[in-house]
Structures are given as structure tokens and as C-alpha cells.
Coordinates of C-alpha atoms in Angstrom, one line a residue:
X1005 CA 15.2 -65.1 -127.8
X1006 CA 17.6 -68.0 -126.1
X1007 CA 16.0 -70.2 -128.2
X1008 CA 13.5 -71.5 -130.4
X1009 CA 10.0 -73.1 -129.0
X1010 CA 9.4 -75.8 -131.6
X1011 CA 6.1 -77.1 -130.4
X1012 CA 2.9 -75.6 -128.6
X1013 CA 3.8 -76.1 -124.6
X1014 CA 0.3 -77.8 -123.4
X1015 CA -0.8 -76.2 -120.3
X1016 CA -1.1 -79.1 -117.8
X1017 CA 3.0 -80.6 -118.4
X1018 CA 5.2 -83.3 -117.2
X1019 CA 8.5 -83.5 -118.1
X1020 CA 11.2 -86.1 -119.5
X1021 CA 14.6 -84.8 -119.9
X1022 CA 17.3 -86.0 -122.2
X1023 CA 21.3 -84.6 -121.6
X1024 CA 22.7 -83.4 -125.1
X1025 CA 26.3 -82.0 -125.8
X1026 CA 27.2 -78.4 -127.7
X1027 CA 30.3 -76.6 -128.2
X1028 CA 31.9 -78.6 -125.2
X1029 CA 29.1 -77.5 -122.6
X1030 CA 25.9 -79.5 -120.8
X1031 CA 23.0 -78.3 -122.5
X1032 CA 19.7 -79.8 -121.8
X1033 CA 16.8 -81.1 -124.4
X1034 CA 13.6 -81.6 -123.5
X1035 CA 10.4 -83.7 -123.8
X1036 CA 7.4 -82.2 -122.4
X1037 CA 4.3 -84.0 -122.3
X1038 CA 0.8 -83.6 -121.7
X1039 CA -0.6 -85.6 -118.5
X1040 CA -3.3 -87.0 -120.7
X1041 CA -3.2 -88.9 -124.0
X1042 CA -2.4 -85.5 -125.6
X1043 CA 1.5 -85.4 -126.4
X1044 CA 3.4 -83.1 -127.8
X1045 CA 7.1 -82.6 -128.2
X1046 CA 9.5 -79.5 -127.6
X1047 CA 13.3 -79.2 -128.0
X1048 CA 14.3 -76.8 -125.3
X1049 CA 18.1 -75.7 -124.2
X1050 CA 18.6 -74.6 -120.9
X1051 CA 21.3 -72.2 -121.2
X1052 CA 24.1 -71.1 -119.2
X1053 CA 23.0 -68.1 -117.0
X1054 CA 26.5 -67.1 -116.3
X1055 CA 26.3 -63.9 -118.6
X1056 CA 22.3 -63.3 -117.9
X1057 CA 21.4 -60.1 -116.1
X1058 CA 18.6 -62.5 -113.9
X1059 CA 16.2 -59.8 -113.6
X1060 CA 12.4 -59.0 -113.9
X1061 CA 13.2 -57.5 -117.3
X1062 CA 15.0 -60.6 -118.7
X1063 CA 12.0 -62.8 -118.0
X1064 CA 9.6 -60.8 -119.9
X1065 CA 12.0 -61.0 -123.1
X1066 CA 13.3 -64.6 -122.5
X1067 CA 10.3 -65.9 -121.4
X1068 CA 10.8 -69.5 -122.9
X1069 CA 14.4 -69.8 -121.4
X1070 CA 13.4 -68.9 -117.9
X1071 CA 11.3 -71.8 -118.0
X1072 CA 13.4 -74.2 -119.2
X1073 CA 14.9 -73.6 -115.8
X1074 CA 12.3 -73.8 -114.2
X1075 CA 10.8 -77.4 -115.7
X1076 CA 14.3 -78.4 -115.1
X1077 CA 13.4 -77.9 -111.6
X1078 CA 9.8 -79.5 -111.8
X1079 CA 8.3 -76.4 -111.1
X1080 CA 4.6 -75.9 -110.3
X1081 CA 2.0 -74.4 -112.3
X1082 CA 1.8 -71.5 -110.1
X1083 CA 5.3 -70.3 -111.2
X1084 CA 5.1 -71.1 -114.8
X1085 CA 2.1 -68.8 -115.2
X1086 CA 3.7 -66.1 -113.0
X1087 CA 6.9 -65.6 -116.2
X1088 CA 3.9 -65.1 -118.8
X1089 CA 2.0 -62.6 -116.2
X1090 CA 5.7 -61.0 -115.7
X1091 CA 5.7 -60.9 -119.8
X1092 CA 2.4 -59.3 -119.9
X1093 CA 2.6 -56.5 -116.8
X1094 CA 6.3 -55.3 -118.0
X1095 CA 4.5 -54.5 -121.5
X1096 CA 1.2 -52.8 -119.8
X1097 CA 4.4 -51.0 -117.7
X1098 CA 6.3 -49.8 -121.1
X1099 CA 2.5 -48.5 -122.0
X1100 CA 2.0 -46.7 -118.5
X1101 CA 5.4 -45.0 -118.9
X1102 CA 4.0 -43.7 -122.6
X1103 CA 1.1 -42.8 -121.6
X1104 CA 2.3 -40.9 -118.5
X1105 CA 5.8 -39.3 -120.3
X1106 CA 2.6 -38.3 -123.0
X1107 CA 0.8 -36.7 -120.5
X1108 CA 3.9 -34.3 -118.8
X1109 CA 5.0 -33.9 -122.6
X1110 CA 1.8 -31.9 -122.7
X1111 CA 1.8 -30.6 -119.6
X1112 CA 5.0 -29.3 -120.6
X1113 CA 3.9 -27.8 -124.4
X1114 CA 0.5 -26.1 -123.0
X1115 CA 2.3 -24.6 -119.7
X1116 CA 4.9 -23.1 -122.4
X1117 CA 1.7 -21.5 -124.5
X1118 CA 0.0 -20.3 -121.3
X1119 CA 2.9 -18.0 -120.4
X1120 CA 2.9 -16.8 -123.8
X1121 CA -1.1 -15.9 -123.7
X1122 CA -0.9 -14.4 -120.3
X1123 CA 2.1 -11.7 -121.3
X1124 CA -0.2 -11.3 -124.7
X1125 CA -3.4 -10.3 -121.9
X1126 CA -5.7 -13.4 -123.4
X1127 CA -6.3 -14.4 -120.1
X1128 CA -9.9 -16.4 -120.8
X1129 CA -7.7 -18.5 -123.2
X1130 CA -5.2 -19.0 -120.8
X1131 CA -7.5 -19.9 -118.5
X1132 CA -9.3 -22.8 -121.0
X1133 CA -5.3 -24.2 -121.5
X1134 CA -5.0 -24.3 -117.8
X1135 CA -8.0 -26.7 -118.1
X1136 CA -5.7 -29.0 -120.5
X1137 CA -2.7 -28.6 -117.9
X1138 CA -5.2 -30.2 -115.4
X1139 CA -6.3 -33.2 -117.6
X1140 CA -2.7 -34.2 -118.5
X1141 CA -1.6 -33.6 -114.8
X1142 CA -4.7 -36.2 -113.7
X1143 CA -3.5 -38.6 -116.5
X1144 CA 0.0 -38.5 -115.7
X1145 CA -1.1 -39.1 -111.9
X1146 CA -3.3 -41.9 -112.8
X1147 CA -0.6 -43.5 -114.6
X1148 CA 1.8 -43.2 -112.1
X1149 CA -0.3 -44.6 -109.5
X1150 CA -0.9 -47.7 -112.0
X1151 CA 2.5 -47.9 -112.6
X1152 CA 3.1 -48.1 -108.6
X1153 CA 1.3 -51.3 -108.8
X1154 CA 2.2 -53.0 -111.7
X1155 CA 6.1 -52.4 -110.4
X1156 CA 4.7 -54.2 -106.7
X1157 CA 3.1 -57.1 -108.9
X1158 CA 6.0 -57.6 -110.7
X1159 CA 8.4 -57.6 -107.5
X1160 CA 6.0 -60.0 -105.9
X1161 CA 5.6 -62.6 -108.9
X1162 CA 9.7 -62.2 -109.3
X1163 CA 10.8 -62.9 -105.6
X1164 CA 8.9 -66.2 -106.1
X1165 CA 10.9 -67.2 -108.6
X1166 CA 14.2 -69.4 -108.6
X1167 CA 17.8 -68.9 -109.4
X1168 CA 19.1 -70.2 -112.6
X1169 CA 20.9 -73.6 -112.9
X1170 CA 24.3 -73.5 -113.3
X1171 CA 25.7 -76.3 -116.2
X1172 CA 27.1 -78.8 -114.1
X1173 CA 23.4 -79.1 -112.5
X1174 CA 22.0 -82.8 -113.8
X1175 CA 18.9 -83.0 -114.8
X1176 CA 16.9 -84.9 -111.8
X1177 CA 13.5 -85.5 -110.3
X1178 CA 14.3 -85.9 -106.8
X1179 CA 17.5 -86.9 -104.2
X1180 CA 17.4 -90.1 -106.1
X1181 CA 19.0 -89.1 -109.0
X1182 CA 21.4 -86.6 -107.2
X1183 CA 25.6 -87.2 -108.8
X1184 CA 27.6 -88.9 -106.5
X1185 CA 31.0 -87.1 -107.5
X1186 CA 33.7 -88.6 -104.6
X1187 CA 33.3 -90.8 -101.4
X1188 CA 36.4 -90.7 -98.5
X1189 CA 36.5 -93.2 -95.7
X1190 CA 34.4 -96.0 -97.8
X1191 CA 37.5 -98.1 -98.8
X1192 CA 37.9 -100.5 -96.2
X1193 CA 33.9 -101.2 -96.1
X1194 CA 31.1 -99.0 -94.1
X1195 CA 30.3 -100.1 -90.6
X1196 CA 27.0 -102.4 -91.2
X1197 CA 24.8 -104.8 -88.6
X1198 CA 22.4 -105.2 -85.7
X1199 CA 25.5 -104.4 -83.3
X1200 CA 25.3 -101.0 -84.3
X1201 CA 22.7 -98.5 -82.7
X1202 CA 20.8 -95.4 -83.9
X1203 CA 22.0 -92.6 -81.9
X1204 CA 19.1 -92.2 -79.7
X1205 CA 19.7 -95.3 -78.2
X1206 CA 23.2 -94.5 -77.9
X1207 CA 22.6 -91.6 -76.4
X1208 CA 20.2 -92.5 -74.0
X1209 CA 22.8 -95.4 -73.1
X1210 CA 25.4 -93.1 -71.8
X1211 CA 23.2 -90.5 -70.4
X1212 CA 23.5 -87.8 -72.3
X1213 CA 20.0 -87.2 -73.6
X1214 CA 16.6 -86.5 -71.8
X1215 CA 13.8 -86.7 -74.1
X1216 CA 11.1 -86.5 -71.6
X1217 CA 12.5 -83.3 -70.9
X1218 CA 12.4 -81.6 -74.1
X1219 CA 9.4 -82.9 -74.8
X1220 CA 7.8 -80.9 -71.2
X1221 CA 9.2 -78.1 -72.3
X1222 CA 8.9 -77.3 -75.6
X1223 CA 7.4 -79.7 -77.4
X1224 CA 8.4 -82.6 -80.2
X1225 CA 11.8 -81.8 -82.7
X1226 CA 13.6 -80.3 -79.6
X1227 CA 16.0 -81.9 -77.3
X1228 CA 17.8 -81.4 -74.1
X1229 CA 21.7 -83.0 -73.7
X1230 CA 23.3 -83.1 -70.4
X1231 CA 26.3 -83.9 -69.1
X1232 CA 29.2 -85.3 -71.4
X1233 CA 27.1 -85.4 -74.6
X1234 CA 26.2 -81.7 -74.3
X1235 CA 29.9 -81.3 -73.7
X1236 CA 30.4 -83.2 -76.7
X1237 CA 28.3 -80.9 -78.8
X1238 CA 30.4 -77.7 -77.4
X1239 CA 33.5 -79.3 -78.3
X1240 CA 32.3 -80.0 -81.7
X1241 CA 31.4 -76.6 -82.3
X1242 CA 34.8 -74.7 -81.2
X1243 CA 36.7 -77.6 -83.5
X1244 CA 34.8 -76.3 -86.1
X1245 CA 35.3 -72.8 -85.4
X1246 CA 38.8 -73.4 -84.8
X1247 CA 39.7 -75.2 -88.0
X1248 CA 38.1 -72.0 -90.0
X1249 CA 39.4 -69.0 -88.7
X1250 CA 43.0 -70.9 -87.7
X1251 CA 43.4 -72.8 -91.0
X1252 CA 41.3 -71.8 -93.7
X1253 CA 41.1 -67.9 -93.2
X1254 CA 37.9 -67.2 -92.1
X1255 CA 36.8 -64.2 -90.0
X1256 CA 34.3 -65.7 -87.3
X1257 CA 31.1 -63.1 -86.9
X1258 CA 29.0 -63.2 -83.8
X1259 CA 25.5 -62.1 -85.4
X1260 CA 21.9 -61.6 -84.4
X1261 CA 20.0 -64.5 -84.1
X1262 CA 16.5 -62.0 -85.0
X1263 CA 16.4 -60.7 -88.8
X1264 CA 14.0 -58.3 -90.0
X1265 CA 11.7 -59.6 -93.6
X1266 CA 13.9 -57.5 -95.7
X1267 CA 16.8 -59.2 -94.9
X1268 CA 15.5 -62.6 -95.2
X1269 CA 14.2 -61.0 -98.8
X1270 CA 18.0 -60.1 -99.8
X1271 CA 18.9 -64.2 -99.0
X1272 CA 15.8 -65.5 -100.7
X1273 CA 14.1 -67.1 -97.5
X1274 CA 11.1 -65.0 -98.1
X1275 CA 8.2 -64.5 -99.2
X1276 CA 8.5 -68.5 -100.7
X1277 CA 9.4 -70.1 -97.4
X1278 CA 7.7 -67.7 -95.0
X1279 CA 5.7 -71.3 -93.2
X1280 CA 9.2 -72.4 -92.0
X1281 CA 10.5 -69.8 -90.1
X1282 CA 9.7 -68.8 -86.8
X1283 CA 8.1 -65.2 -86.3
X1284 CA 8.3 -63.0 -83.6
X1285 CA 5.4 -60.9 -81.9
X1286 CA 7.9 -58.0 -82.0
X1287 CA 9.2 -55.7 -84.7
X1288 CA 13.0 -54.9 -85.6
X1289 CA 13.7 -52.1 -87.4
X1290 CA 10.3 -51.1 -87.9
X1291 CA 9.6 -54.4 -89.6
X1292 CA 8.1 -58.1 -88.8
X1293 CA 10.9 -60.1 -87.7
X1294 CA 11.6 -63.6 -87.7
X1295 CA 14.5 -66.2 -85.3
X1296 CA 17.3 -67.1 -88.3
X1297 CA 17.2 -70.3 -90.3
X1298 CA 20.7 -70.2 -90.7
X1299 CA 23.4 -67.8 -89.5
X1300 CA 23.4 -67.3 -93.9
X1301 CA 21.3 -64.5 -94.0
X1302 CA 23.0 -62.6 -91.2
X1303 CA 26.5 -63.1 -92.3
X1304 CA 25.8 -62.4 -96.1
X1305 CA 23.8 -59.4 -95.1
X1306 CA 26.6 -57.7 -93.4
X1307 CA 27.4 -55.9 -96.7
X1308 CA 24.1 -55.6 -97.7
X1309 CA 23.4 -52.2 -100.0
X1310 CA 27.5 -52.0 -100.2
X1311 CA 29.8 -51.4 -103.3
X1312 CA 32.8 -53.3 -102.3
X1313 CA 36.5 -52.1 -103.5
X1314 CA 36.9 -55.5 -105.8
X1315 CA 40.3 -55.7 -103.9
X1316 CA 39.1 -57.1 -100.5
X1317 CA 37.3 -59.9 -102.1
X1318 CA 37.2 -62.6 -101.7
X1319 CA 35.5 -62.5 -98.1
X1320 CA 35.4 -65.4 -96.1
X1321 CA 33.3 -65.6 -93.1
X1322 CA 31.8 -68.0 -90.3
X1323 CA 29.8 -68.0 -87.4
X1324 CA 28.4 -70.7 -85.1
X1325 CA 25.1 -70.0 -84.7
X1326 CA 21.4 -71.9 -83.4
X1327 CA 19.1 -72.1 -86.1
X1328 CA 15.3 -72.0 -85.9
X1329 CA 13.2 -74.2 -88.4
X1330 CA 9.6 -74.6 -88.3
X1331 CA 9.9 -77.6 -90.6
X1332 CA 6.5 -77.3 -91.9
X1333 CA 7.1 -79.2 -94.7
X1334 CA 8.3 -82.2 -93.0
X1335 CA 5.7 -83.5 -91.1
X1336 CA 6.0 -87.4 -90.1
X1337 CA 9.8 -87.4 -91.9
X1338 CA 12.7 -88.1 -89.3
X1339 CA 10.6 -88.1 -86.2
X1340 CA 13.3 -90.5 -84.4
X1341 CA 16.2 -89.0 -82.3
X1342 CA 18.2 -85.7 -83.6
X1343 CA 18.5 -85.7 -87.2
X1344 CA 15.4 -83.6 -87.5
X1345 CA 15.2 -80.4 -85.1
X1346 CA 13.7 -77.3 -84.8
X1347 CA 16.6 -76.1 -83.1
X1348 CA 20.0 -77.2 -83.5
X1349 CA 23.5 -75.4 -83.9
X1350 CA 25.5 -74.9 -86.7
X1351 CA 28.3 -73.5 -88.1
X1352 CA 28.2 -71.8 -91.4
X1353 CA 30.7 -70.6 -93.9
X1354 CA 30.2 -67.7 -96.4
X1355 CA 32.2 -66.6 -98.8
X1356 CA 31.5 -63.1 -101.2
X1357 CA 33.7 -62.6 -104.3
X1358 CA 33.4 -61.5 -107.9
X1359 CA 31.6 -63.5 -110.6
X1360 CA 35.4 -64.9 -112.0
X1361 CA 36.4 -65.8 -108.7
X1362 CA 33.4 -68.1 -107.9
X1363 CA 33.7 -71.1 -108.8
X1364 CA 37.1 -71.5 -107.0
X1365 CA 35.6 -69.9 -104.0
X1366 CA 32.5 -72.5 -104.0
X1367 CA 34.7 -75.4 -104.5
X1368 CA 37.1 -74.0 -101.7
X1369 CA 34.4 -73.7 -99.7
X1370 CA 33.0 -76.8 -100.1
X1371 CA 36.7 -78.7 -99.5
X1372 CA 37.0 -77.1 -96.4
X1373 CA 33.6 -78.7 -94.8
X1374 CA 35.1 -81.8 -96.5
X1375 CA 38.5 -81.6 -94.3
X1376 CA 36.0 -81.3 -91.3
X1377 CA 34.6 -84.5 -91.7
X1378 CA 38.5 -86.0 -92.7
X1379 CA 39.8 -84.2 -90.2
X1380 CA 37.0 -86.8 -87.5
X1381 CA 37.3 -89.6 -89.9
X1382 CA 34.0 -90.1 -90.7
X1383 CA 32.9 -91.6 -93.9
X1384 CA 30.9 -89.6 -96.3
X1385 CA 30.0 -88.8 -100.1
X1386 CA 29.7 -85.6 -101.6
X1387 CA 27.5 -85.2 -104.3
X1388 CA 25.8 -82.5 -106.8
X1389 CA 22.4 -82.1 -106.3
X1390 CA 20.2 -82.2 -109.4
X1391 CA 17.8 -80.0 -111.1
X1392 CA 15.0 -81.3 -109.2
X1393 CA 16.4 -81.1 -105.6
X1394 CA 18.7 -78.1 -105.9
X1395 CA 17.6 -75.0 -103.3
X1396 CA 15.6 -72.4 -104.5
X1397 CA 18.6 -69.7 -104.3
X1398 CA 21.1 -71.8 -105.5
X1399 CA 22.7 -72.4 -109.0
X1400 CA 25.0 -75.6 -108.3
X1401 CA 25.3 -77.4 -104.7
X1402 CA 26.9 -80.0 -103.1
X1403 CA 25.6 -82.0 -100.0
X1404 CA 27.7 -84.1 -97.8
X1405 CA 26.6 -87.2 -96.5
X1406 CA 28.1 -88.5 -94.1
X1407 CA 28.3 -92.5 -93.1
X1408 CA 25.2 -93.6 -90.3
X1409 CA 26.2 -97.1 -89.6
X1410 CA 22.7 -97.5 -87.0
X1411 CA 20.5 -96.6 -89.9
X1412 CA 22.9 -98.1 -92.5
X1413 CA 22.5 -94.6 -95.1
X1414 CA 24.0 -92.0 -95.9
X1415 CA 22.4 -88.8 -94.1
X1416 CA 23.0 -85.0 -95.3
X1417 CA 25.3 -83.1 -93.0
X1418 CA 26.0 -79.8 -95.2
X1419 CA 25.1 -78.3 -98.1
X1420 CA 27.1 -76.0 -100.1
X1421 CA 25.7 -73.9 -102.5
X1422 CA 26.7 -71.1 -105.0
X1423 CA 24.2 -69.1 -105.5
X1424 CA 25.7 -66.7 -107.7
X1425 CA 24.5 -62.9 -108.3
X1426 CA 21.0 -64.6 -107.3
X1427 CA 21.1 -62.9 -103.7
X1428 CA 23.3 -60.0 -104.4
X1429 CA 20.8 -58.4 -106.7
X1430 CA 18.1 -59.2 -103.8
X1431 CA 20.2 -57.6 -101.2
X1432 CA 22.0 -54.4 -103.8
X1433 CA 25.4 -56.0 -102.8
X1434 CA 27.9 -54.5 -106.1
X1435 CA 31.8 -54.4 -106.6
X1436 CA 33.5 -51.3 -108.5
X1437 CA 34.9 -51.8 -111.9
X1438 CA 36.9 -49.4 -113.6
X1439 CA 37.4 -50.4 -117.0
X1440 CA 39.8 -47.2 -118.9
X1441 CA 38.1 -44.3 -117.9
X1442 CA 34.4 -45.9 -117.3
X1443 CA 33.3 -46.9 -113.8
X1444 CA 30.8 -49.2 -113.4
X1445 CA 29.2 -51.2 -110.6
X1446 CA 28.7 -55.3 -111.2
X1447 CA 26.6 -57.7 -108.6
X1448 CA 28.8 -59.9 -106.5
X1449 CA 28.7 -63.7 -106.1
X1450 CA 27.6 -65.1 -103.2
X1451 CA 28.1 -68.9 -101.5
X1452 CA 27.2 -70.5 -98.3
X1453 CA 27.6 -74.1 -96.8
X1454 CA 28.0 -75.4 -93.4
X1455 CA 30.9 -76.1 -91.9
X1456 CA 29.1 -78.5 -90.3
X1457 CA 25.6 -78.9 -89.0
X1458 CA 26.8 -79.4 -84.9
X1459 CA 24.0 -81.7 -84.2
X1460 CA 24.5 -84.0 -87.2
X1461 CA 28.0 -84.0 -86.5
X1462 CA 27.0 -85.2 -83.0
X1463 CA 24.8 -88.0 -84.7
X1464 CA 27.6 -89.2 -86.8
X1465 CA 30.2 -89.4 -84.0
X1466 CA 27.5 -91.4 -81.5
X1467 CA 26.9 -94.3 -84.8
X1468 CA 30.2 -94.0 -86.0
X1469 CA 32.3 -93.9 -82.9
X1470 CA 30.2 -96.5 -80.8
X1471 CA 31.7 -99.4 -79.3
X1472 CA 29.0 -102.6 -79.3
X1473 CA 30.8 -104.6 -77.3
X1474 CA 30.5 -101.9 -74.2
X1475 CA 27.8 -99.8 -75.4
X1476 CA 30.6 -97.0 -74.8
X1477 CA 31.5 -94.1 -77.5
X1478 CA 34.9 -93.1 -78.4
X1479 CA 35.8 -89.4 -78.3
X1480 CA 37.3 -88.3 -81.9
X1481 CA 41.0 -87.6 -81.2
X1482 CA 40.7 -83.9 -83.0
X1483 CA 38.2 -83.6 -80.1
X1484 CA 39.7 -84.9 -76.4
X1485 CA 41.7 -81.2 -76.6
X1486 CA 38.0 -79.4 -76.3
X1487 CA 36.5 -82.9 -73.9
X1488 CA 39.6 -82.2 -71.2
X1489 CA 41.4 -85.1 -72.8
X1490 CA 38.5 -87.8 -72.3
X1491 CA 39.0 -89.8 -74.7
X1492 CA 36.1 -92.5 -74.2
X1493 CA 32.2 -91.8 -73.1
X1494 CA 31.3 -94.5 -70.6
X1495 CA 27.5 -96.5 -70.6
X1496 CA 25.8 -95.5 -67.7
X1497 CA 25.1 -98.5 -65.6
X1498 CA 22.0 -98.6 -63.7

């Protein structure tokens, strides 16, 4: 056991963490209370998943630390109860595989003394043993059969489960509490006042956005760009291509933008977050298929069901991709402008590589969508999510926010998570080892970020790069190669 459970859990819990410090790591006690008058107290250490075989297996023998991840998280009810129904069907499974190995073992024994009977002529008693033969053969189908479901019970109850948190993951409610680690661009003072616009305004000041026109066509969260802002957005996109596959040794993937349900299983988009994706009324691959979320689940799936030679990893890859969000989740949040699509573009960085290589590989992922944002000098902040707004796949992010002087925040404009072997045991994505004369096959680590979100790029530029005294907007300079050497975006004048 990961550790001892000093105090009855009450059913119905809240929870008030406090950060403690062991043998030089983060560990994490905890106060769990009742939401009534009832309280009781428990001492709880989330430990460090980094050696944990995260399987179905390890949460019915480490029930209690399992949860302490998933309180860190505030889990709901529903996924509490579902490690104690995991606990309970992998012991009815150990029974089921008694009873049915019982039932062959005598299948095997009586078969053995029918022969014998039949070559000594006792036919009638062979005949009764064939009637055992029959019972243990019913048995052991029965068994199997139950088995069958208790292993698609199991699968189901797992796959709605989260990964472990990393360490370096504070405890947190909500984006509130979230560690701001660095800020760039924030020493001379953030741009701040009336003269500065929201992008929509902007946008609709130079021309470059037709609301009415998305909104005929497809609806609300959907927009239409014309003219130099939809050139803008292009040239966004290729810098960002550009600066990965140029600079930072990415190979750039042009990938599907339909996915079949099994693949979204290997990434851990499904079955939790089936409501915000976007189904099609056609199968792929003999399966229901869904429009991507995020050009992540096709570029990590490339090597889906692979054993890698541990000598090409790292792999580093990017594609710009649209993504399709239902945003089901979101209704009445950032109904204004861009920030908030079902559709935008983006492009996305992944990186595979072997459990000792990851944490280097997430922070060098994360640096490089930092050198974007340097690179068009906009302010931002990076900052490590905490328990309680973390990703569901993810063991340890960081988000960049990047500087909105209109709405006078900061505004997420990528994400970069490590998600560890949580996907690569979803997907069967293994490395060789050969340790002496052993060979054995170990789950990969797996990472993603964007590298950046196009459209939020294309928000930060129109606040950050407006001009109040014109109402025009300055093209970055990293961009007037990709804008034909414009360098300003005039106001229309009508």
C-alpha cells in the first residue's frame, strides 16, 4: 500500500490541502472533510507516479493512492466510486480465472481417465465421465463469458480515469491558484486604457472580419476573415511552421483532419469528452468517426501499436492543422469576438521520447512555443497549472498567457503538457530495451503543446499591435516577409 489511510474517508468529501516536504520532494497532506457538521481528518501523500505501472491492476491494489490523485484534482463522486468498483471486479476477475483454470484442470484429469476406460472396454463408465467433461466444459464457458465482461467493465471504468500528477503539480482548486513561474515582455509596464480596443472592434475597423457572415452560414463561435486579416492569419501560421521545422527540428506532418474512436481512445479524448467533439454520419475504418480536436491525436498516433528502436527518439513533430470543438462545456463563456471558436487553426508540437528523456523534451517543448511569442514580442506569463485545473491526460502543464491590452488580462494561448506513459499505454506505443541478454519492451512518454493557437495569435497581435491614434495595426516584423512586406494594416474609411 502507498500509504497508510489514518481516518475513515466520509462518503460525501470536500477537500483542503496542505503542501508538506520529504526526502527533498513535494509531497502532499491532506484534510478531507465532510460537507456537513461531520469532520474527519486523513493524512494522505500523493506520491510520485514516475515509477508506477498506471494500470487497471495498480488501482485495485493501491486504491487509496490513486485517489489521492484524484482529490488532488477535485474529482467527482462518480470517479471515486469507480477505483473501489475497479478494486472489487479485479478480485471477482482473479475468482473467474480460478474457477475457470478449475474447471479445464478437470476437464483435463477426467479426459485422461476416459482414454484409459475406453482401451480397458468400460465404455458405460466412460460414457458417465464424459458427462463430467461436459459440466466442467459449461463451467469453464460460463466463466469465460463472465470474465469477458468484467474485463469490458473494467476497461470502461479505467478509460474514465485521469493521469497521475506529476510533483511539481500544486495543489489548486481552479485557474486561480495556477503558479505563475516567469513573465517576458512585462518590464517596461503592460499596455493598459480606454484607447485600447478588443479585437473585434479592431478587426471590424480595418475590414478584416464579417461577422454577419459567419453567423449566415454556420452559426455563432465561427467566423469569416477577408482580405488582409485572413492574410494575416496565413502568415501567422507558416511563421510558426517555419520557426519549427527550420529552427527547432521538427518534422512538419500533414495529417487527417477525421479520426476514428479508437484513436481518440489512445490520446484520452474519449469516452470522457465524447460531448465536445464533433461526429461524423460516416464511418472510418469500420468505426464512428469524429473532425480532430487538435492535430495531437493524429500526430501522436502515427506510431500507434509500434516498438520504437530507443535510438530514433526523441521524435519531434508539428503540423498546422483546423481544429473542431463543440465547446459544450462553455456555454455563455467568451461569446465576444475570436477567443472562443469552434473552429480555429493551430499549430501543434509533439514530441515522443523515453521516460529519462522527458522532462527535458517537455521543457524544450514548452521554450520553443515561448520563442514564438519572443520571437513577435508579445508579452505573456507562463505558468504551471495546478491540481485542480490540470488536463485530464496530463501529468504537469504549462499554459501561456499572452498580454490582451483591450481586455486588460492575460488570455491562454498554449498549453503544454507531459502526459507521460498516460497515452502510450492507451495507444500500445513501447521502446526496446535490452538490458545484458534480456529484452524487454517499456511504454514511451508522450507531450504535446501548441506552437501557437493561430487565431489567438491573431487576437494578441490586433490588441497588442494596434495603433489608437489611427485605429491602424502594425504588422509584427517576423511577419511583413509572409504579408509581402506590409508592414502596417490601414482603418478602413467609410
Amino acid at each position: 500500500m502507498a500509504f497508510a489511510l489514518l481516518a475513515f474517508i466520509p462518503r460525501t468529501t470536500c477537500f483542503n490541502p496542505i503542501i508538506t516536504r520529504a526526502h527533498g520532494r513535494d509531497l502532499f497532506s491532506s484534510k478531507l472533510y465532510s460537507s456537513t457538521s461531520d469532520i474527519s481528518e486523513v493524512k494522505i501523500q500523493r506520491i510520485d507516479p514516475q515509477e508506477i505501472a498506471y494500470d487497471s491492476r495498480y488501482v485495485a491494489q493501491n486504491g487509496d493512492s490513486v485517489k489521492a490523485h484524484l482529490l488532488a484534482r477535485r474529482a467527482g463522486e462518480e470517479q471515486l466510486e469507480a477505483v473501489d468498483k475497479i478494486g472489487v471486479l479485479m478480485e471477482k476477475r482473479l475468482a473467474l480465472i480460478k474457477t475457470k483454470d478449475g474447471a479445464l484442470s478437470i476437464r483435463k484429469s477426467v479426459s485422461a481417465e476416459i482414454g484409459k476406460l475406453m482401451k480397458a472396454g468400460e465404455k458405460d463408465a466412460a460414457e458417465e465421465k464424459k458427462k463430467e467433461v461436459e459440466v466442467a466444459n459449461q463451467q469453464a464457458d460460463a466463466a469465460e463469458a463472465e470474465l469477458n465482461e468484467v474485463d469490458a467493465e473494467v476497461n470502461t471504468l479505467f478509460a474514465g480515469l485521469p493521469n497521475l500528477l506529476d510533483p511539481r503539480t500544486v495543489d489548486g482548486d481552479d485557474d486561480t491558484q495556477n503558479e505563475v513561474v516567469s513573465e517576458w515582455g512585462t518590464e517596461g509596464g503592460l499596455k493598459k486604457g480606454e484607447q485600447y480596443l478588443w479585437h473585434d472592434d479592431i478587426a471590424l475597423g480595418v475590414g478584416g472580419w464579417d461577422p454577419d457572415a459567419s453567423s449566415a452560414i454556420s452559426g455563432a463561435r465561427f467566423s469569416v476573415l477577408r482580405g488582409p486579416l485572413a492574410r494575416l492569419e496565413r502568415a501567422i501560421g507558416q511563421f510558426f511552421l517555419d520557426e519549427h521545422t527550420q529552427k527547432n527540428g521538427y518534422e512538419e506532418v500533414s495529417v487527417p483532419y477525421v479520426v476514428t474512436r479508437s484513436t481518440l481512445e489512445g490520446t484520452g479524448q474519449l469516452p470522457k469528452f465524447e460531448e465536445d467533439l464533433f461526429k461524423v454520419n460516416h464511418v472510418a475504418a469500420g468505426e464512428d468517426a469524429f473532425l480532430i480536436p487538435t492535430a495531437e491525436v493524429p500526430l501522436t498516433s502515427l506510431l500507434r501499436g509500434k516498438v520504437l528502436d530507443p535510438k530514433i527518439l526523441p521524435i519531434s513533430l508539428t503540423g498546422l492543422t483546423p481544429c473542431f470543438r463543440a465547446e459544450a462545456g462553455s456555454y455563455g463563456q467568451d461569446t465576444r469576438g475570436l477567443l472562443r471558436q469552434h473552429q480555429f487553426h493551430k499549430v501543434e508540437l509533439v514530441k515522443i521520447c523515453t521516460p529519462e528523456q522527458s522532462f527535458d523534451a517537455h521543457e524544450e517543448l514548452t521554450a520553443h512555443a515561448e520563442a514564438c511569442l519572443q520571437a513577435l514580442k508579445l508579452p505573456y506569463r507562463k505558468v504551471r497549472l495546478c491540481s485542480g485545473d490540470i488536463g485530464f491526460g496530463a501529468r504537469m502543464c504549462y499554459d501561456l498567457e499572452v498580454w490582451l491590452p483591450g481586455q486588460e488580462m492575460f488570455r491562454e494561448i498554449a498549453s503544454c503538457s507531459n502526459c507521460a506513459d498516460f497515452q502510450a499505454r492507451r495507444m500500445g506505443l513501447r521502446y526496446r530495451v535490452v538490458e545484458g541478454k534480456k529484452k524487454k519492451t517499456v511504454f514511451c512518454h508522450t507531450m504535446n503543446g501548441s506552437g501557437l493557437a493561430v487565431g489567438r495569435t491573431l487576437v494578441a497581435i490586433l490588441e497588442n499591435y494596434y495603433n489608437p491614434e489611427d485605429g491602424s495595426v502594425a504588422v509584427p516584423e517576423v511577419l511583413q516577409p509572409y504579408m509581402g512586406g506590409q508592414k502596417k494594416i490601414e482603418k478602413v474609411t467609410t
